[in-house]
Amino acid sequence: MSRTLPLWDALVATLRNVGRPMVTEPLPWHAARERKDRYRATFALVHNELGEEACIGCKMCEKICPSQVIDVVAGGRKESPVTGKKRGYCDDFTLDLNACLVCELCVQVCPEDAILMLRERTPVGFSREDLVLSMDRLYANEKPEALAWHSGSVFAEIQDPERGLTPPEEDA
Amino acid sequence: MSFALSLLTGVVLGSLAMFVAAWSIWWERKFAARLQSRPGPTEVGPIGLLQPLADGLKLMQKEIIIPRAADKLLFVISPAVAAAGTLALFAVIPWSETVGVAGDLNIGLLWIFAVGALLVLPQWVAGWASNNKYALLGAMRSAAQSVSYEVPLLLSGMVPILLAGSFQMDEIVAAQQGGRWFAFWPPGPGALAFGLFYLCSLAEANRIPFDIPEAESELIGGVTTEHTGMIGVVLQLAEYLHTLVTAAVCATLFFGGWEGPGAWFGMEGFLAEGLHWMVLKTLVLFALVFWIRWSWMRYRSDQLLKICWHYLIPASLALLAVTAIWVRLVEGA
């Protein structure tokens, strides 16, 4: 008789769970997932406040990139049609997200705050080519409302407060 | 009952049985989850009710992989034979006084034992045709188990036959009219016979605690190892159908069939009898299978056969003797 009792105990033990509150919570699949303030994924090239392309083709991002996904073709120094001063230009800029580590070192070194990151979700594509950001696509990504919190000058401010935020016009 | 009407009832009942078997997978997952303090399926449909549809849609898209060394014809038809044979068991179940295909077959219970015993054949064939050691081991265990549990199943099934004096399913129900359900009356043998019959039916249908032929943890699913896609589903469906028909047979033999508890108190109308009582009893006994499945562990192969030959067969023989004495002395048959 004692050998059959555990069977009964097992039945009672499992049935008792039916009335109890559930231990497992349903997965929050239907709730919109909150995106953290500092979330960032894809890149954008931006214009400066004078309406010019901010990138001066200095190739610092290309040099610091650990996975060497950035390819910059410098355009040489020319006279700016807006200010009349000479400044550098960039002829072509390619960023291959396939191998990008999202380390944002390119953003940190940029002296002109020309390359920034977006608070949008990670881009997806059907082919590897879909994830290669050409210069046109990088400028198309310039959405002021979606820019991430940081830029090169913000990083400079954090790391060296005495230097202060560098006004872009002084550099130009 | 005319042939056409029987045919129509058969089609409707068969479809309903398969429908219930499909949805019982939802019920099993939900019930098992509640037994383990989990929510179970919640995503597809309200409280996950459409989960079987989603599962079916997914499984229909799966490729049916037939192993190169398999016996292709047997491999493909064995699940269909298993499902068809199990559906044939539903034929003799009387669902109510009027609903049923062949509830008045004079060898009703014999039909259930005979076809139920045949069902070991498609299981064995499925395992053999797979040409897989796990499937073959599962099939051998299944055959050994089914054949040995057939004996106490038959012997304990003889108890209601002795009490009712007939093999005919609706006469067995008729003998229980007036609240004299065999599970409660006569006190003792009936309830014990129900317990034995139910346990042996679990073994026949390869359910836990007697599901060593499938034993995912050691046999990777036994007979079903190589069956993929829809043919695997049909094999699984046959098992659920077998469990369902087992519940229906138990309800008929031991719980008064379509008679409701209202009849105990001399009431009439829907409380006393009707199709709904039979369905309710079947579903409750069906749920009991899941309750047992998620509470007990499976027995080892040798324990399984030992339980059968050392305990269940002597017990059922003794029960049969006691019932025979009861029938002779008390009821004066």
PDB file of C-alpha atoms in Angstrom, chain A residues 7 10-11 14-15 17-18 20-24 29-30, chain B residues 34-39 43 291-292 294-296 299 311:
ATOM      1  CA  LEU A   7       1.304   8.095  -6.985  1.00  0.00           C
ATOM      2  CA  ALA A  10       1.849  13.196  -7.142  1.00  0.00           C
ATOM      3  CA  LEU A  11      -1.688  13.627  -8.453  1.00  0.00           C
ATOM      4  CA  THR A  14       0.052  18.698  -9.461  1.00  0.00           C
ATOM      5  CA  LEU A  15      -3.653  19.442  -9.097  1.00  0.00           C
ATOM      6  CA  ASN A  17      -1.025  24.021  -8.700  1.00  0.00           C
ATOM      7  CA  VAL A  18      -4.148  24.730 -10.752  1.00  0.00           C
ATOM      8  CA  ARG A  20      -2.287  28.766  -7.425  1.00  0.00           C
ATOM      9  CA  PRO A  21      -1.087  31.944  -9.141  1.00  0.00           C
ATOM     10  CA  MET A  22       1.143  31.313 -12.109  1.00  0.00           C
ATOM     11  CA  VAL A  23       4.874  31.539 -11.663  1.00  0.00           C
ATOM     12  CA  THR A  24       5.614  32.295 -15.293  1.00  0.00           C
ATOM     13  CA  TRP A  29       5.480  40.575 -26.993  1.00  0.00           C
ATOM     14  CA  HIS A  30       2.563  42.844 -27.610  1.00  0.00           C
TER      15      HIS A  30
ATOM     16  CA  ARG B  34      -1.610  24.956 -15.199  1.00  0.00           C
ATOM     17  CA  LEU B  35      -0.476  21.838 -13.351  1.00  0.00           C
ATOM     18  CA  GLN B  36       3.020  23.279 -13.462  1.00  0.00           C
ATOM     19  CA  SER B  37       2.107  26.927 -12.691  1.00  0.00           C
ATOM     20  CA  ARG B  38       2.677  28.058 -16.250  1.00  0.00           C
ATOM     21  CA  PRO B  39       0.258  29.949 -18.520  1.00  0.00           C
ATOM     22  CA  GLU B  43      -0.529  33.774 -28.312  1.00  0.00           C
ATOM     23  CA  TRP B 291      -3.644  14.692 -15.221  1.00  0.00           C
ATOM     24  CA  ILE B 292      -1.970  11.302 -14.790  1.00  0.00           C
ATOM     25  CA  TRP B 294       1.754  15.181 -16.027  1.00  0.00           C
ATOM     26  CA  SER B 295       1.904  13.769 -12.498  1.00  0.00           C
ATOM     27  CA  TRP B 296       3.479  10.351 -12.821  1.00  0.00           C
ATOM     28  CA  TYR B 299       7.720   2.821 -15.607  1.00  0.00           C
ATOM     29  CA  TYR B 311      -0.414  -7.730  -9.979  1.00  0.00           C
TER      30      TYR B 311
END
